[in-house]
PDB file of C-alpha atoms in Angstrom:
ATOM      1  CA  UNK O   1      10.301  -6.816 -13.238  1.00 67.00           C
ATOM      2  CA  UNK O   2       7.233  -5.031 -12.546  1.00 85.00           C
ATOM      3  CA  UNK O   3       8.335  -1.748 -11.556  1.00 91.00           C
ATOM      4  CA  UNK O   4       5.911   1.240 -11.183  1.00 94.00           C
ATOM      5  CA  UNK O   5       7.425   4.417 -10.932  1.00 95.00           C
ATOM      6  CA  UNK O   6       5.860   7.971  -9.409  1.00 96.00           C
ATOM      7  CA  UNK O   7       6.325  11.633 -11.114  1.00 97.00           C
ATOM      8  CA  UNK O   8       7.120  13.785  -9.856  1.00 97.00           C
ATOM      9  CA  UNK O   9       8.878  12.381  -6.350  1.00 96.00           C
ATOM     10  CA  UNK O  10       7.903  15.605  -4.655  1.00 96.00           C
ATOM     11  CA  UNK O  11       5.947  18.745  -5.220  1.00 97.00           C
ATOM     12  CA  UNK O  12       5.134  22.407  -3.159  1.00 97.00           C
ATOM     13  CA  UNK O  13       2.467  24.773  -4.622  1.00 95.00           C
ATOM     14  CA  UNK O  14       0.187  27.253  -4.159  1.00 96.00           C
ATOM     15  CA  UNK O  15      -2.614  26.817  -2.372  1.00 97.00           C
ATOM     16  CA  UNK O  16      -5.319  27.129  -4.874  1.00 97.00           C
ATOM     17  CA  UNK O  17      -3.432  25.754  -8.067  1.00 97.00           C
ATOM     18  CA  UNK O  18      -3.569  22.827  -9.602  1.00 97.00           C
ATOM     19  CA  UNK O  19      -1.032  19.786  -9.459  1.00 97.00           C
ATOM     20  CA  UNK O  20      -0.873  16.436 -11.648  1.00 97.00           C
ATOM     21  CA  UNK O  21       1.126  13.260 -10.443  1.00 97.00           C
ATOM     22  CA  UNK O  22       1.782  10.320 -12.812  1.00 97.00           C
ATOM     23  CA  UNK O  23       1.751   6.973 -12.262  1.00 96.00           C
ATOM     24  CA  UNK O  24       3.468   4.372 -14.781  1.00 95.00           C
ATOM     25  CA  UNK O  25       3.828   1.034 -14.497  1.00 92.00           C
ATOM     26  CA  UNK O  26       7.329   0.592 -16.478  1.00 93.00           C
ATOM     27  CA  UNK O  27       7.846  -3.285 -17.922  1.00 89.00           C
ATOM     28  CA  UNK O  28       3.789  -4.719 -17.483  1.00 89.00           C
ATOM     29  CA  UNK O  29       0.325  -3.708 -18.307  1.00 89.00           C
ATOM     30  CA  UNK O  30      -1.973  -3.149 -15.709  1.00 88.00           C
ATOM     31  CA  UNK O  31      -5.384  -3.212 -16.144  1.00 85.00           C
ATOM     32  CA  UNK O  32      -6.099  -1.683 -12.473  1.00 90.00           C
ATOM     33  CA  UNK O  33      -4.266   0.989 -10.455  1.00 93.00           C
ATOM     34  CA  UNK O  34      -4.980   2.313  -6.969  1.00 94.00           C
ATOM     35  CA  UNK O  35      -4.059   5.398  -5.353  1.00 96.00           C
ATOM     36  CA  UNK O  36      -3.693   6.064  -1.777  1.00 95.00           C
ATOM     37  CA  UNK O  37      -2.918   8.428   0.629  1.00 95.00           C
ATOM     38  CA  UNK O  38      -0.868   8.584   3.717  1.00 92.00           C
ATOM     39  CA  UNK O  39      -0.355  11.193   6.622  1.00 87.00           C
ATOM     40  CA  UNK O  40       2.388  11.032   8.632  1.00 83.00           C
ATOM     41  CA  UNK O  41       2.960   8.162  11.040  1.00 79.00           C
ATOM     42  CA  UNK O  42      -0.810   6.763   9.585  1.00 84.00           C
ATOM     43  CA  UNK O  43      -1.026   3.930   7.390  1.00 85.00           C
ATOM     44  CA  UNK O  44      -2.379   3.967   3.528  1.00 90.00           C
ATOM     45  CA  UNK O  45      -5.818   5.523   3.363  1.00 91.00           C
ATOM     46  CA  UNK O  46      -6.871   4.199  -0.228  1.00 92.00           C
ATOM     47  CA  UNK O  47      -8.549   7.127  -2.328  1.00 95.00           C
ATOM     48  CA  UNK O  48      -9.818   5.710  -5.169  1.00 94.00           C
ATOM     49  CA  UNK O  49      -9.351   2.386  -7.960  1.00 92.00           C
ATOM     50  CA  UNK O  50      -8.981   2.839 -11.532  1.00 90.00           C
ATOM     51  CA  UNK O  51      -9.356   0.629 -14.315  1.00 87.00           C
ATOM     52  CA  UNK O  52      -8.190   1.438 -17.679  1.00 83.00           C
ATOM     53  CA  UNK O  53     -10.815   3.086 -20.300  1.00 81.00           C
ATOM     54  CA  UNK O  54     -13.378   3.504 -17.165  1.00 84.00           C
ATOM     55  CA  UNK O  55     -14.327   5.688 -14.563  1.00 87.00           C
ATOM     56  CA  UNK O  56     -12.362   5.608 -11.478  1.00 91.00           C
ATOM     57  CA  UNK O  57     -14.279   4.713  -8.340  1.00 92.00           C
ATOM     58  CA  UNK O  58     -13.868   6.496  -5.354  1.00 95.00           C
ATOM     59  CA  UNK O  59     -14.000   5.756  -2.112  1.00 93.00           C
ATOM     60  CA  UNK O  60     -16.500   6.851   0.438  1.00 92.00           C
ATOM     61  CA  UNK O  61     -15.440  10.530   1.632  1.00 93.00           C
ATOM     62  CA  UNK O  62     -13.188  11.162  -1.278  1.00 95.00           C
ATOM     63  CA  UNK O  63     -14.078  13.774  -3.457  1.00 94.00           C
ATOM     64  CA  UNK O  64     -13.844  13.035  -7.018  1.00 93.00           C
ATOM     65  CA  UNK O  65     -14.331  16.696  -8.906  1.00 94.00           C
ATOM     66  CA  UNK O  66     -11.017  17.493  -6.589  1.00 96.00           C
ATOM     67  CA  UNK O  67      -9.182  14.291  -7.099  1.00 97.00           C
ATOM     68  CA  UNK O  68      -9.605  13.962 -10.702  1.00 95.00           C
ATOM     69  CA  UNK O  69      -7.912  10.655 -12.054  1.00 94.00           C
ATOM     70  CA  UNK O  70      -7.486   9.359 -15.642  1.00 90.00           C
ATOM     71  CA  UNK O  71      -6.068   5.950 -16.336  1.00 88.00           C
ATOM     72  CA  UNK O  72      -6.002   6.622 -20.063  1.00 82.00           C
ATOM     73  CA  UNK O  73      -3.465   3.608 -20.910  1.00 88.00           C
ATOM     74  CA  UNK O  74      -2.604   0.351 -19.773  1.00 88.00           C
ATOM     75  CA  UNK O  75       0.491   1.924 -18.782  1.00 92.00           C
ATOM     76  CA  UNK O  76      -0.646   5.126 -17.428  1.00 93.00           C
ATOM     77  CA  UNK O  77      -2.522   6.925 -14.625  1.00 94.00           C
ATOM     78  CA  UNK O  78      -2.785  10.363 -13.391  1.00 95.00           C
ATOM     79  CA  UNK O  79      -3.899  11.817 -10.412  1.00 97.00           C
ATOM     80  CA  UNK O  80      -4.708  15.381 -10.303  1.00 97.00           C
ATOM     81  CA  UNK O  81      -5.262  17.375  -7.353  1.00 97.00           C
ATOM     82  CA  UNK O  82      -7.183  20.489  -7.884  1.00 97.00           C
ATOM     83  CA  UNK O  83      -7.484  23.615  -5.953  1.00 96.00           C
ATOM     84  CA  UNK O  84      -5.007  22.780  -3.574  1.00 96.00           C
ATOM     85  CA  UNK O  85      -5.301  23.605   0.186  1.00 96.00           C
ATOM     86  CA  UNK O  86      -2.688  23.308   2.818  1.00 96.00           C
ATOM     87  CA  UNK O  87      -4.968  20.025   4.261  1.00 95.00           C
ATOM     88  CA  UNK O  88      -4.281  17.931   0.858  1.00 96.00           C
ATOM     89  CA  UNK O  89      -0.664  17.935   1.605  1.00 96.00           C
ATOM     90  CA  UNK O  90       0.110  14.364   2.195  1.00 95.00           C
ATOM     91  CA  UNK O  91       1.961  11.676   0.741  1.00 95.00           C
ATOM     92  CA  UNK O  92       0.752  10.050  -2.306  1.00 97.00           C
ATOM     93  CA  UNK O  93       1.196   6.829  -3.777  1.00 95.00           C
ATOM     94  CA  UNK O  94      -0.102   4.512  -6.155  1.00 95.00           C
ATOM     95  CA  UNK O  95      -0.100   1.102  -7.123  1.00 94.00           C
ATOM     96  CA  UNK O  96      -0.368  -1.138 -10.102  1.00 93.00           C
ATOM     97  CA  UNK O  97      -1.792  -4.835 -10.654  1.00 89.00           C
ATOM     98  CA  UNK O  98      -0.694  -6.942 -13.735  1.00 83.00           C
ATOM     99  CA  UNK O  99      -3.720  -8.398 -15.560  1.00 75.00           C
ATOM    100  CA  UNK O 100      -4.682 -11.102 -13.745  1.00 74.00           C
ATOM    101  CA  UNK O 101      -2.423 -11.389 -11.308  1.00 79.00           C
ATOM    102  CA  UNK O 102      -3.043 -11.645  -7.219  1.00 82.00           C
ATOM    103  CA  UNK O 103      -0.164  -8.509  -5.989  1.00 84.00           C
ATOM    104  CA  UNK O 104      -0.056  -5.215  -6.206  1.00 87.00           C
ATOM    105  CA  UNK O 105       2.985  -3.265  -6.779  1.00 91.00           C
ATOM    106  CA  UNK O 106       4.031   0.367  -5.495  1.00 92.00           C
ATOM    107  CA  UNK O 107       5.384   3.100  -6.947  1.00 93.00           C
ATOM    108  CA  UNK O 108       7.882   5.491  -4.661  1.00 93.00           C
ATOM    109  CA  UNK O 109       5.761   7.690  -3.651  1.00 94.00           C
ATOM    110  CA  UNK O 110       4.916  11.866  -4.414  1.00 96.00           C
ATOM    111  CA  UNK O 111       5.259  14.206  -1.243  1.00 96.00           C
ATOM    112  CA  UNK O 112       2.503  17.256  -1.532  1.00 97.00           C
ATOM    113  CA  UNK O 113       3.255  20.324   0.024  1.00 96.00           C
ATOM    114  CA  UNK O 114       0.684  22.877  -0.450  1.00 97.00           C
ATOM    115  CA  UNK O 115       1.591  26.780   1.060  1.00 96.00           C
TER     116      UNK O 115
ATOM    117  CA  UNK I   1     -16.114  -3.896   6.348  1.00 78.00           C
ATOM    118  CA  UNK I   2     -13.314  -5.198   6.419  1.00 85.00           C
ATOM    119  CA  UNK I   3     -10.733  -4.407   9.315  1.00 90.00           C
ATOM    120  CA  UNK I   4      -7.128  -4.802   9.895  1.00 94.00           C
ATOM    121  CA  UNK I   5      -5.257  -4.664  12.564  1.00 95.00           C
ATOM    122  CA  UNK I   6      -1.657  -5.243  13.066  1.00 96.00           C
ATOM    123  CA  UNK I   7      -0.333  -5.288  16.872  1.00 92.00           C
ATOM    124  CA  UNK I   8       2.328  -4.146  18.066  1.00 91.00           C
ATOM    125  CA  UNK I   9       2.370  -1.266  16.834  1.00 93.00           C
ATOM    126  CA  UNK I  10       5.999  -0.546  17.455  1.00 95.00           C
ATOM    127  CA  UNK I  11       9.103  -2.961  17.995  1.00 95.00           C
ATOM    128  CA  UNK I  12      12.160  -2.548  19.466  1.00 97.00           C
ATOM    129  CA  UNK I  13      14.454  -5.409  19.381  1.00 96.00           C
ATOM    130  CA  UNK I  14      18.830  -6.290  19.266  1.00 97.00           C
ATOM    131  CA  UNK I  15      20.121  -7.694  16.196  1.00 97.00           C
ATOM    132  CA  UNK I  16      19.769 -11.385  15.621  1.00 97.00           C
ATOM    133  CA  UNK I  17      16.582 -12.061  17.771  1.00 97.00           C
ATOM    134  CA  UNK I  18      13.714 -13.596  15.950  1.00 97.00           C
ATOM    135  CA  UNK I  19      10.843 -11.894  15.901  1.00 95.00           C
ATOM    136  CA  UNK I  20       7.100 -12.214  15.201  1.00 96.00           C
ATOM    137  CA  UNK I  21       4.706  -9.847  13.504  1.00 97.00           C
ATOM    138  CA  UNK I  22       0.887 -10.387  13.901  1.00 97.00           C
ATOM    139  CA  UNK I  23      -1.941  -9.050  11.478  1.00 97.00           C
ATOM    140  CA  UNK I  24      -5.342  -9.711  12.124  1.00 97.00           C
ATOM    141  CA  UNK I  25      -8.614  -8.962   9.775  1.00 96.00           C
ATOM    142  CA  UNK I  26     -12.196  -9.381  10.842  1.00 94.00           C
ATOM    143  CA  UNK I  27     -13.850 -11.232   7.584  1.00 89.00           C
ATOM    144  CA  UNK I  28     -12.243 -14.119   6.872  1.00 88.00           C
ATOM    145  CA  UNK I  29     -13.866 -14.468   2.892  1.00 89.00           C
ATOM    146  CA  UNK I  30     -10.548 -12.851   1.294  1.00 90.00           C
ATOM    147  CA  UNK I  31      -8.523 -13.448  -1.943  1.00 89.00           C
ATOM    148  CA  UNK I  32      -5.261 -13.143  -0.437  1.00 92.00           C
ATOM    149  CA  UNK I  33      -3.230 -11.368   2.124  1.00 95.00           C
ATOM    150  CA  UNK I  34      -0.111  -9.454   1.495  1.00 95.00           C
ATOM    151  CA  UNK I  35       2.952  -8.135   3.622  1.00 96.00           C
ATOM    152  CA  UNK I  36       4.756  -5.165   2.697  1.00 95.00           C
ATOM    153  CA  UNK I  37       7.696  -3.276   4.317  1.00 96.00           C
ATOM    154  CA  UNK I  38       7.952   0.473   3.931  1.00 94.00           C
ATOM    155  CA  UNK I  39      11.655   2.742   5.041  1.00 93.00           C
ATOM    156  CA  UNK I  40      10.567   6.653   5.785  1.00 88.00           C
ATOM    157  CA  UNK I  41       9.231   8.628   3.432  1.00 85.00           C
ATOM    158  CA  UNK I  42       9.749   5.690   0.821  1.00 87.00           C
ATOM    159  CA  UNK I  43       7.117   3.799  -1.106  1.00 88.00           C
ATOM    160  CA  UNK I  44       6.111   0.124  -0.436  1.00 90.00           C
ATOM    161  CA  UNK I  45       7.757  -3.168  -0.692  1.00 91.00           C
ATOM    162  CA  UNK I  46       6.240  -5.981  -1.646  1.00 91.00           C
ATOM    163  CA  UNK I  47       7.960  -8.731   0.553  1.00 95.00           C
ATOM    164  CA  UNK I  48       5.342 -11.470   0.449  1.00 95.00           C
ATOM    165  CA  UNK I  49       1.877 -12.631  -0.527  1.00 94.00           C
ATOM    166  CA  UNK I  50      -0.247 -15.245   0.472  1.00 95.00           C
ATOM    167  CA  UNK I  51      -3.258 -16.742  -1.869  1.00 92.00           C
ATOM    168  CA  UNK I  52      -6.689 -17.781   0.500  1.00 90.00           C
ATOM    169  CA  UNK I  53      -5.621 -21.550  -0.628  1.00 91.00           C
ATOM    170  CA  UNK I  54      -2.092 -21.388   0.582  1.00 93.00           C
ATOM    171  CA  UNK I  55      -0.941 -21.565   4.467  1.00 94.00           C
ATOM    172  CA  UNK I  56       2.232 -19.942   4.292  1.00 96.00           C
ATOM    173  CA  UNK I  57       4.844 -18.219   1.983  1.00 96.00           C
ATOM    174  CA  UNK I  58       8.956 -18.422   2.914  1.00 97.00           C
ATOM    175  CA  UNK I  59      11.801 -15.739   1.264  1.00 96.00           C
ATOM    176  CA  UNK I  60      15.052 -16.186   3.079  1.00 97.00           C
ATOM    177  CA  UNK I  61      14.917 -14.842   6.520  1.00 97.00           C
ATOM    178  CA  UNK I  62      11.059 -14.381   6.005  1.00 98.00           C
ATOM    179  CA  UNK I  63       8.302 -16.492   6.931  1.00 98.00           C
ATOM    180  CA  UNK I  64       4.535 -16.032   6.482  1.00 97.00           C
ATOM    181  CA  UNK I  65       1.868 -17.691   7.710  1.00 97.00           C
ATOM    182  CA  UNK I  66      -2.107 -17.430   7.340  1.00 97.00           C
ATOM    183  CA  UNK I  67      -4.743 -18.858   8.407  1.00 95.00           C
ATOM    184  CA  UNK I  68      -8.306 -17.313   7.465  1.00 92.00           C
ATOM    185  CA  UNK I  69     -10.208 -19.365   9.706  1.00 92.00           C
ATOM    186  CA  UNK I  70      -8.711 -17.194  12.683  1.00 94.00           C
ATOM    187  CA  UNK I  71      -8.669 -14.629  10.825  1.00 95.00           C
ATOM    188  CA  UNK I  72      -5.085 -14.084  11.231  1.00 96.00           C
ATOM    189  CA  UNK I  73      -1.467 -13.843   9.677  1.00 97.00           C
ATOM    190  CA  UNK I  74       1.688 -13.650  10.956  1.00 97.00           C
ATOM    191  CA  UNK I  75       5.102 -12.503   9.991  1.00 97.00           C
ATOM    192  CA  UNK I  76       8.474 -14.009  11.221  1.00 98.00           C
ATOM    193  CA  UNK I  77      11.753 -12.900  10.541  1.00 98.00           C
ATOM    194  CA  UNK I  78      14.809 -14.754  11.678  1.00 98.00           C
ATOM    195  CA  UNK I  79      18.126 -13.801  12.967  1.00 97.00           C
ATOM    196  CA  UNK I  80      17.023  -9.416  12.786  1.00 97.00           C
ATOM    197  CA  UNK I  81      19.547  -7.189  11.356  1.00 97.00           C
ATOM    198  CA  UNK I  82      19.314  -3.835  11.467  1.00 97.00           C
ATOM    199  CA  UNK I  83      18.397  -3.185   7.933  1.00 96.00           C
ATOM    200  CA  UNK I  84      15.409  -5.164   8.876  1.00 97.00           C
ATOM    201  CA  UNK I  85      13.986  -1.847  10.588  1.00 97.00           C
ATOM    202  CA  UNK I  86      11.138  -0.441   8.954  1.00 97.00           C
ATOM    203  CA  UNK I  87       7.380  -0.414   8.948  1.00 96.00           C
ATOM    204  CA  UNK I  88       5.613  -3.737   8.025  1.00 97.00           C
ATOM    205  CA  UNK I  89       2.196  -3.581   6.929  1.00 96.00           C
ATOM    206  CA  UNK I  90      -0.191  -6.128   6.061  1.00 96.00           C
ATOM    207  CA  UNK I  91      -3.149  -5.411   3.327  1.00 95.00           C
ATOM    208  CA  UNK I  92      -5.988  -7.618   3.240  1.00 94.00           C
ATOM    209  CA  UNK I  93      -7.871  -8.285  -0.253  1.00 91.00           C
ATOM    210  CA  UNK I  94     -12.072  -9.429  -0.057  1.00 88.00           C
ATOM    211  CA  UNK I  95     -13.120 -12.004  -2.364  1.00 83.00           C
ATOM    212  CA  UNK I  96     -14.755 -10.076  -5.186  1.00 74.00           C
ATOM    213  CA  UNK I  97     -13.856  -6.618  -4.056  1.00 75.00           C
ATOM    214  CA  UNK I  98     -10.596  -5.319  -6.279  1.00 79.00           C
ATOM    215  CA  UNK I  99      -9.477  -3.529  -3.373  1.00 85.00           C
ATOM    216  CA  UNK I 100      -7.110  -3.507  -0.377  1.00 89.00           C
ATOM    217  CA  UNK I 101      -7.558  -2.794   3.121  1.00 91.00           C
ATOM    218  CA  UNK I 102      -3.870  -2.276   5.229  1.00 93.00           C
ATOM    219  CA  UNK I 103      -3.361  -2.174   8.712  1.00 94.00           C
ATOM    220  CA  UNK I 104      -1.918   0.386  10.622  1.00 92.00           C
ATOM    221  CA  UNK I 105       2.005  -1.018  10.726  1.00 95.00           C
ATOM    222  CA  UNK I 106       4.426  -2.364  13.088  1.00 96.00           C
ATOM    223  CA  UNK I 107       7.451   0.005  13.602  1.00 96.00           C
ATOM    224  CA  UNK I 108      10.799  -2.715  14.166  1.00 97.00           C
ATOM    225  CA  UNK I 109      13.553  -1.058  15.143  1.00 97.00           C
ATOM    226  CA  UNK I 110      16.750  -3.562  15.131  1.00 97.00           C
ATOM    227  CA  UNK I 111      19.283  -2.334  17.408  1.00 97.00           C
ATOM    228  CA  UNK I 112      22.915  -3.076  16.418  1.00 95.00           C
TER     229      UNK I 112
END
């Protein structure tokens, strides 16, 4: 149980365009999701937390009109990364907490490559 | 703020040595402390969490240990095989915060 799963696993576009990643927790509801980034050999910087129905709230540095995130279900959350630039290729990842519960589970991962 | 740090930062051991894994955080007021192992370019692992009223947490070869006063946790594993090499992190939850802080890793290599 509690699987959270990433889409896509990797991505390469355009500087400038626009790119969405998904994040679904698969057989539990979470109320809260997290997304982080990491660069390589660096540990998880977290970006931002998201509760379901709310705002997201970012962390300090992070901004939020280019890391727009929805978390529009208890199921779902989306990341999207607009206007990309070669410096927000990194690796993504997010995480899901059940309702009530103390752990935090990770999904797989989304590599960003931006050219 | 709240601060991890995880020492050593890299690991290089044979197969079936035990081996000890240290995480360290600077405010001791936190909700509970989890270890995670992560393989290259792979998402995380959850491999074992600790509660702030617990002492320590045990799955097979694993053990963890925590004690908030000292602000500190450690990680043993027994008898290392070489699937056992990956990064470990630790991640750190505040009371009241809904947020994690993770060190920076240790890097075990297990050398057959």
């Amino acid at each position: 149980g509690a699987v959270v799963s990433q889409h896509p696993s990797w991505v390469i576009c355009k500087s400038g365009t626009s790119v969405k990643i998904e994040c679904r927790s698969l057989d539990f509801q979470a109320t809260t999701m997290f997304w982080y980034r990491q660069f390589p050999k660096q540990s998880l910087m977290l970006m931002a937390t998201s509760n379901e129905g709310s705002k997201a709230t970012y962390e300090q540095g992070v901004e939020k009109d280019k890391f727009l995130i929805n978390h529009a279900s208890l199921t779902l959350s989306t990341l999207t990364v607009t206007s990309a630039h070669p410096e927000d290729s990194s690796f993504y990842i997010c995480s899901a907490r059940l309702a009530g519960g103390p752990e935090q589970y990770f999904g797989p991962g989304t590599r960003l490559t931006v050219t | 703020k709240q601060e991890v740090t995880q020492i050593p930062a890299a690991l290089s051991v044979p197969e079936g040595e035990n081996l000890v894994l240290n995480c360290s955080f600077t405010d001791s007021a936190i909700y509970n402390l989890q270890w995670f192992r992560q393989d290259p370019g792979k998402g995380l692992t959850s491999l074992l969490l600790i509660q702030s009223s617990q002492r320590e947490q045990t799955s097979g070869r694993l053990n963890a240990s925590l004690d908030k006063s000292s602000g500190r946790s450690t990680l043993y594993i027994a008898a290392s095989q070489p699937g056992d090499s990956a990064t470990y992190l630790c991640a750190v939850e505040p009371y009241n915060f809904n947020k994690f802080y993770f060190g920076s890793g240790t890097k075990l290599n297990v050398k057959p």
